[in-house]
Short mmCIF file of C-alpha atoms in Angstrom, two decimals:
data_model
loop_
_atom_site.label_atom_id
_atom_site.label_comp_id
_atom_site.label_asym_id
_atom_site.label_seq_id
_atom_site.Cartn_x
_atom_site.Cartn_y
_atom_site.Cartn_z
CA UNK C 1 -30.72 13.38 8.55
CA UNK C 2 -32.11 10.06 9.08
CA UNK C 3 -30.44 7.52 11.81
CA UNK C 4 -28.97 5.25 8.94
CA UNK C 5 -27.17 7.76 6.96
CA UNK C 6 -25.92 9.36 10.34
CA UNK C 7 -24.69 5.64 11.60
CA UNK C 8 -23.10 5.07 7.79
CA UNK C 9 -21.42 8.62 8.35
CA UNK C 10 -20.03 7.75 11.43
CA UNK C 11 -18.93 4.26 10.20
CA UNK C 12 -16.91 6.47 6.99
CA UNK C 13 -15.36 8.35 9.22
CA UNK C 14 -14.47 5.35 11.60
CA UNK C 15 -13.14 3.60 8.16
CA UNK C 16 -10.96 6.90 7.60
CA UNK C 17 -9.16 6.74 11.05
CA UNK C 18 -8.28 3.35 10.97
CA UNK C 19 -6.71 3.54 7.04
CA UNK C 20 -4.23 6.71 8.25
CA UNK C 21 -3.71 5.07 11.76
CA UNK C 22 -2.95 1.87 9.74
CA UNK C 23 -0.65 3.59 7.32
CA UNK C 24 1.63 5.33 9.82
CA UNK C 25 1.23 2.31 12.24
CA UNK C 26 2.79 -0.07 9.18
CA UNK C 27 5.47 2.22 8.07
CA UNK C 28 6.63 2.84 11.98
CA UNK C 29 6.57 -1.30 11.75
CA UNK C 30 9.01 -1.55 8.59
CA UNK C 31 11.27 1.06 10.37
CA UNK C 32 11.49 -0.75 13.86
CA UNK C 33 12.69 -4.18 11.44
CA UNK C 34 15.08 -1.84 9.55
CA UNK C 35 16.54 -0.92 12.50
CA UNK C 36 16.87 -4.48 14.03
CA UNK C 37 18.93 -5.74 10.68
CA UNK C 38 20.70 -2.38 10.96
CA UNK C 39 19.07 0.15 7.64
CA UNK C 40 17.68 3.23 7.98
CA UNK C 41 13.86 2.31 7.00
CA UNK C 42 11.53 3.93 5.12
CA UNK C 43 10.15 7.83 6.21
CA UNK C 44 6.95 7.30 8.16
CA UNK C 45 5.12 9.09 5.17
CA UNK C 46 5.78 6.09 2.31
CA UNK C 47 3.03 4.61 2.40
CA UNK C 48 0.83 7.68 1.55
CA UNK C 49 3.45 8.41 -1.32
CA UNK C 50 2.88 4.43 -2.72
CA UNK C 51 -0.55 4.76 -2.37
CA UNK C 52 -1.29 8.04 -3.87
CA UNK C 53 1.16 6.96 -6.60
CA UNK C 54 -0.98 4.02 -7.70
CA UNK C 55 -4.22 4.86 -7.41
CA UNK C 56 -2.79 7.67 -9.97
CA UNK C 57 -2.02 4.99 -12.88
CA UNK C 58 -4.25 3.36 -14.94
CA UNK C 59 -4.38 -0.23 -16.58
CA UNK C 60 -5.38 -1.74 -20.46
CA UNK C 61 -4.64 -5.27 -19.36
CA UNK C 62 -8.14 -7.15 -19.17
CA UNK C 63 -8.33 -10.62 -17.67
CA UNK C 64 -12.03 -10.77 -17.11
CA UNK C 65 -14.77 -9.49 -14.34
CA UNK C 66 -12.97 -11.91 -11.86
CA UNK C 67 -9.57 -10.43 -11.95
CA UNK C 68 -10.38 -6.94 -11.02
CA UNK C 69 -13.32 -8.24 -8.35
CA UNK C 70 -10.43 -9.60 -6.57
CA UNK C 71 -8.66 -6.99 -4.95
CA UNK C 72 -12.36 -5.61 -4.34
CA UNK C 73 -12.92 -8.82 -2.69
CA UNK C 74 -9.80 -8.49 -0.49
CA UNK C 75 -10.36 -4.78 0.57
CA UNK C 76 -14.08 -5.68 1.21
CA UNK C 77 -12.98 -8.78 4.30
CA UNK C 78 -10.79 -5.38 5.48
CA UNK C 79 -13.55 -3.05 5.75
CA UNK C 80 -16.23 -5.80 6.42
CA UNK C 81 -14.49 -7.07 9.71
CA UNK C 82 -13.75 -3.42 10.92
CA UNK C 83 -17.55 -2.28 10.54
CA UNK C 84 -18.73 -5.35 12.00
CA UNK C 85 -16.95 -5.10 15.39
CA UNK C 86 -17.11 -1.93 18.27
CA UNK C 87 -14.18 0.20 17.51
CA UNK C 88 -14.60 2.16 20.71
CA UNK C 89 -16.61 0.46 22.72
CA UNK C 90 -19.63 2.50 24.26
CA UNK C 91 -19.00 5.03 21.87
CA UNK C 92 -22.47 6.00 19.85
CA UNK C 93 -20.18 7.11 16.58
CA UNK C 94 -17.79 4.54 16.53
CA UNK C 95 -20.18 1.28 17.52
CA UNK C 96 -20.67 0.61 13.90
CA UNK C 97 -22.44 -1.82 12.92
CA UNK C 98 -21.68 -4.30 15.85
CA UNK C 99 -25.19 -4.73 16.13
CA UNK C 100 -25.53 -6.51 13.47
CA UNK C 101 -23.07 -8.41 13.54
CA UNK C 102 -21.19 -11.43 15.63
CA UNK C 103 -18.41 -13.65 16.46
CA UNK C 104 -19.17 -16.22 13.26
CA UNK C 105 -19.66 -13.00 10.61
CA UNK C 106 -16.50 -11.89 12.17
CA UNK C 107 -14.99 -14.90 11.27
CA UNK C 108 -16.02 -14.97 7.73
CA UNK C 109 -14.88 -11.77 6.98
CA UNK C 110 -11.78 -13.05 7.94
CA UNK C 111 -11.44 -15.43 5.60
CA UNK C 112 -13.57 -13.24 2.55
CA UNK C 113 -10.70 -11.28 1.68
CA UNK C 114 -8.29 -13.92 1.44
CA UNK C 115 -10.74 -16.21 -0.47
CA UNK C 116 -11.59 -13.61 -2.96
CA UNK C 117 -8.09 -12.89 -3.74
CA UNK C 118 -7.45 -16.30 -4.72
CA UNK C 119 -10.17 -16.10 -6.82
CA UNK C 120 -9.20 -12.78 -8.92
CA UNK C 121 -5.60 -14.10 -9.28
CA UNK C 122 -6.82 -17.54 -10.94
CA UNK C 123 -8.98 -15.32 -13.37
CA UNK C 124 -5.30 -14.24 -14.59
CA UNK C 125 -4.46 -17.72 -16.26
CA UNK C 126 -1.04 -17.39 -15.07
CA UNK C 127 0.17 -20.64 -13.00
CA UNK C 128 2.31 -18.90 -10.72
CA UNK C 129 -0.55 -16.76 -9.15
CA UNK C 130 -2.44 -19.66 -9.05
CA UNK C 131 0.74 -21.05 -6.99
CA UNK C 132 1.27 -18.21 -5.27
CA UNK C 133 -2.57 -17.87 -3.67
CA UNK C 134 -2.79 -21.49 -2.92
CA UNK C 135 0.61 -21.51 -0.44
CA UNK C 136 -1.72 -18.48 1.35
CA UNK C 137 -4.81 -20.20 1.46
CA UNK C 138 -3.17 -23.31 2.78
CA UNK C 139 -1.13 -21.30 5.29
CA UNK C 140 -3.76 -19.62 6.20
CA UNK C 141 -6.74 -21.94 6.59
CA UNK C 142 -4.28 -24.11 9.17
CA UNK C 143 -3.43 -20.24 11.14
CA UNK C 144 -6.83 -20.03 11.38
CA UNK C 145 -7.97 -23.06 12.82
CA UNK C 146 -6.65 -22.28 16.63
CA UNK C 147 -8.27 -18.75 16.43
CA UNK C 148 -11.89 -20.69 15.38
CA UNK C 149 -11.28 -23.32 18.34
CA UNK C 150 -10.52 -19.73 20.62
CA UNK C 151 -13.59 -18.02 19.55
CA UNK C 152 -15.38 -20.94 20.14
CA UNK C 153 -14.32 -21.31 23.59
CA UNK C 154 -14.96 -18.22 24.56
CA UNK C 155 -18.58 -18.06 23.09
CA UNK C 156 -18.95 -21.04 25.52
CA UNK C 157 -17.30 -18.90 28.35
CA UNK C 158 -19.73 -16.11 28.02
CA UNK C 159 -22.70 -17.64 26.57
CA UNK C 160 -23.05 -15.16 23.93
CA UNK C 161 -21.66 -14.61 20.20
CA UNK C 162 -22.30 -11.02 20.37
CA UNK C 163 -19.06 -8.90 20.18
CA UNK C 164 -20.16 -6.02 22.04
CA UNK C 165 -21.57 -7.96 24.92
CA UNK C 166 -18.08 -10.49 25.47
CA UNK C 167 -16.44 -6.57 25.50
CA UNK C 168 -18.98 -5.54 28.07
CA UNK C 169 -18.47 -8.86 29.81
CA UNK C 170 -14.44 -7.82 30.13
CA UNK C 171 -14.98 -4.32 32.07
CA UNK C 172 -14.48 -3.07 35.61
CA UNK C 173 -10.99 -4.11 35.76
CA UNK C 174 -7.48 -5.55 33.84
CA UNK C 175 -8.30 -8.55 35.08
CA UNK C 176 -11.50 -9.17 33.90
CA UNK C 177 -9.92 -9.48 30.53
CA UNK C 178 -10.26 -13.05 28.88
CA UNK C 179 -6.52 -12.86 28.53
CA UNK C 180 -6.56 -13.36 32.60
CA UNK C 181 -10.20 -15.10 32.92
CA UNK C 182 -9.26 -17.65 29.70
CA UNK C 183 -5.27 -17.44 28.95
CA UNK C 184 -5.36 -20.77 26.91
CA UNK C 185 -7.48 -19.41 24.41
CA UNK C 186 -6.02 -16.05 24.58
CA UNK C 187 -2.74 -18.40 23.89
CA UNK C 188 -4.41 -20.18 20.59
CA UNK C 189 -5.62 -17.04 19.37
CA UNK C 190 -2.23 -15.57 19.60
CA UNK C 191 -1.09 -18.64 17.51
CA UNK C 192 -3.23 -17.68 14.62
CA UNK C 193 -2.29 -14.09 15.23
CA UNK C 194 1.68 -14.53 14.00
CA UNK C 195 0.38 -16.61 11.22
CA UNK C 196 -2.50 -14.90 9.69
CA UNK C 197 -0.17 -11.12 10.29
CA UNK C 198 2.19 -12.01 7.19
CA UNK C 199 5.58 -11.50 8.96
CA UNK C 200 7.82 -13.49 9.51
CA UNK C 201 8.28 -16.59 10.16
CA UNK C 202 4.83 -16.85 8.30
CA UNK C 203 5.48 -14.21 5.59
CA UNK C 204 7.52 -17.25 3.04
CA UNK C 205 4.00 -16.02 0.83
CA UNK C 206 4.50 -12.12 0.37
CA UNK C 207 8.32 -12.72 0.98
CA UNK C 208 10.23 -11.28 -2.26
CA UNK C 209 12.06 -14.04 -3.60
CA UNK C 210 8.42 -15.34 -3.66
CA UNK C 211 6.60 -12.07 -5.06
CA UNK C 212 7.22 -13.34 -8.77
CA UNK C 213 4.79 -15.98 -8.13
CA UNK C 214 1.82 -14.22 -6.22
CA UNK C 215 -1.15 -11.64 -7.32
CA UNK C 216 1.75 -8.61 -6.47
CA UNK C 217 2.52 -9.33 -9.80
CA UNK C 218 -0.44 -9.89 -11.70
CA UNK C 219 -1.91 -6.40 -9.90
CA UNK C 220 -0.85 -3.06 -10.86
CA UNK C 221 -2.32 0.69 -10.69
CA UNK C 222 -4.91 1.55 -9.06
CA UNK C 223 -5.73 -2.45 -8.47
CA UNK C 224 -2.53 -2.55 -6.41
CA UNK C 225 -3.60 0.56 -4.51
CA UNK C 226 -6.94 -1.45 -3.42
CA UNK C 227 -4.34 -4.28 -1.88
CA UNK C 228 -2.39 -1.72 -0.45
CA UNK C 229 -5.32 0.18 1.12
CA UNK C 230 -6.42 -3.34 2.49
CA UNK C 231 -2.85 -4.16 3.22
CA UNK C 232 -2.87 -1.52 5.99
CA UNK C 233 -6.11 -2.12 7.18
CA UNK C 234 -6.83 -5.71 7.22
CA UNK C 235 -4.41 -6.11 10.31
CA UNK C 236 -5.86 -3.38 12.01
CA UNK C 237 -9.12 -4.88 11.78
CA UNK C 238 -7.87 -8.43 13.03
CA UNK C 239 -6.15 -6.99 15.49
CA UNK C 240 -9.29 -4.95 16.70
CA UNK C 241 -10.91 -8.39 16.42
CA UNK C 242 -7.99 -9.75 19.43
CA UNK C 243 -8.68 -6.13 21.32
CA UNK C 244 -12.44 -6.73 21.59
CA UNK C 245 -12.33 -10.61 22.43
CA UNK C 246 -9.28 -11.11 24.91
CA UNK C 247 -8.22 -8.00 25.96
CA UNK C 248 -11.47 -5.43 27.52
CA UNK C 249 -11.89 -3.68 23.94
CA UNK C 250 -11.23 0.27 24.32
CA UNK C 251 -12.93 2.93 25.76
CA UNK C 252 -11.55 6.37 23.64
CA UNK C 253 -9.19 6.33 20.39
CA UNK C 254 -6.02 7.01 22.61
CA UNK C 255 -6.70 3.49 24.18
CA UNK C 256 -7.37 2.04 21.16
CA UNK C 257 -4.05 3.73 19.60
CA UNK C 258 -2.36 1.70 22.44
CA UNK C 259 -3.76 -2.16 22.40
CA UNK C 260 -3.89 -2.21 18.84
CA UNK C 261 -0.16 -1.04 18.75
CA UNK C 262 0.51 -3.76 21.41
CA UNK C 263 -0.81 -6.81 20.07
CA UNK C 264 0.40 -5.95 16.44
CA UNK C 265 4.04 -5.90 18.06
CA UNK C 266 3.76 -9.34 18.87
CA UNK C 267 3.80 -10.37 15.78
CA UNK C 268 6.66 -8.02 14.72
CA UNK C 269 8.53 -9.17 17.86
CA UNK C 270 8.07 -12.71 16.53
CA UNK C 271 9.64 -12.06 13.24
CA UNK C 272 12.70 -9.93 13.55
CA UNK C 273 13.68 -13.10 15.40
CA UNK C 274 12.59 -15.85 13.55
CA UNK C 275 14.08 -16.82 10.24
CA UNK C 276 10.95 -17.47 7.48
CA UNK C 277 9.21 -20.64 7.51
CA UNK C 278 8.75 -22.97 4.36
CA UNK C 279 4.68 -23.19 3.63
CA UNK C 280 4.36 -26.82 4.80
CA UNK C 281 6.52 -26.23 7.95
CA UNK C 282 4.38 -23.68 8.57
CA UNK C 283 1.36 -25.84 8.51
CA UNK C 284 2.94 -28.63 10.52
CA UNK C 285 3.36 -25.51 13.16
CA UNK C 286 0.22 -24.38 13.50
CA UNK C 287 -1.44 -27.91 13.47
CA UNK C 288 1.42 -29.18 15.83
CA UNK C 289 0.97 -25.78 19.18
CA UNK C 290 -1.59 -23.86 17.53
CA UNK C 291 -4.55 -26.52 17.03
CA UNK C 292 -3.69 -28.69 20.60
CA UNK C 293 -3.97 -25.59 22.31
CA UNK C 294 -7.58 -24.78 20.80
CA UNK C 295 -8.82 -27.28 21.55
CA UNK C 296 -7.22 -27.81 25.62
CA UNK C 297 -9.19 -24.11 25.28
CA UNK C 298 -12.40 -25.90 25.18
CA UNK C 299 -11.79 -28.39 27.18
CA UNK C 300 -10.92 -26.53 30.16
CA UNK C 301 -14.17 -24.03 29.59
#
């Protein structure tokens, strides 16, 4: 077997791990915020049940190519981002892609998924999706602006935009991590982390007085299966994203079990205390801490 189908094998399988990892890491999440506001939660294996459930039904409703590109769209920024970046750093299976890949492709993928989605929900015709993806890609575009001034400043830091060699740069010790060797922009990256994880107080978007008015409801089937599938392992990715840049990337799976568990609780953390933010107060936010703190970030570099 040739080295490309071997490295697309081990990328498959790399795609695999993350999706169940992601799916019991996400239910375990719901269950820690049931049992904050006092319920019981949902068993750890719901999510397989949901997902298997949809991908079972079937859909005659036809909107055009658009619609049904868009949760294609949003599941492709998921898998995009992960195969882009070192899962396990050093690892010959689980490198990926990183090679070809960098800090600004990183970025985009990011921002595909999202972008895409609006798209596919505007095919629909209905005004409330088209409501609905515009709060997110407002919300959004102003979360991500501290995380862009971040990655910026520490591409200036280490003089490189390759992934794999800022993770290389980070080893022989905790506190070679950027979180220690840049905190700032480990701070405005951690900004755009609560806002771009869709919890609260960021979540006003996928909240479900606000469902109504979003793609949740133009999407059904197997369509809502894709979102789901990306649902559980777009925030993986981002979060391996945070791993790799700020804190020393991860050596073996059990590591990466770890960090990625970590930094995805700080978002949780955030919002079983924090009461949901309106869309524009949300923006003010982010533009208010998120984007002075980028940009002290590359000041100080």
């Amino acid at each position: 077997m040739s080295f490309e189908w071997v490295q697309i094998a081990y990328a498959a399988l790399t795609v695999f791990i993350v999706i169940n990892y992601g799916l019991i890491m996400t239910a375990v999440v719901q269950k820690i915020g049931a049992r904050v506001g006092g319920r019981y939660g949902i068993p750890v294996w719901q999510n397989y049940i949901d997902l298997v459930k949809n991908i079972a039904l079937r859909s005659k409703i036809s909107h055009g190519v658009m619609f049904y590109l868009g949760p294609v769209f949003r599941l492709t920024g998921g898998i995009g981002l992960l195969l882009f970046v070192p899962t396990i750093y050093g690892s010959v299976m689980h490198q990926n892609f990183a090679f070809a890949g960098d800090l600004i492709l990183a970025l985009y993928f990011v921002f595909f998924g999202t972008l895409g989605m609006a798209l596919g929900a505007g095919e629909s015709g209905h005004p409330h999706a088209a409501i609905g993806v515009s709060r997110g890609l407002a919300q959004v575009t102003a979360a991500e602006l501290p995380l862009a001034l971040a990655v910026f400043a520490i591409s200036l830091q280490y003089q490189t935009l390759s992934i794999t060699e800022i993770v290389a740069a980070q080893q022989g010790g905790l506190f070679n991590w950027t979180l220690f060797t840049n905190p700032i922009a480990t701070l405005a990256a951690m900004f755009a982390l609560v806002g771009t994880m869709m919890r609260a107080p960021f979540d006003v978007v996928v909240a479900p007085q606000e469902i109504p008015i979003g793609p949740p409801t133009e999407y059904h089937s197997a369509y809502l299966a894709l979102m789901q599938t990306n649902r559980v392992l777009f925030p993986v990715a981002k979060t391996v994203i945070y791993m790799n840049l700020f804190f020393g990337g991860a050596s073996n799976w059990g590591e990466f079990a770890v960090k990625v568990f970590a930094i995805y609780m700080v978002s949780v953390l955030v919002g079983v205390v924090h009461p949901r933010f309106r869309v524009e107060q949300s923006i003010r936010f982010f533009l208010k801490w998120g984007l002075p703190v980028g940009i002290l970030a590359i000041l100080v570099v």
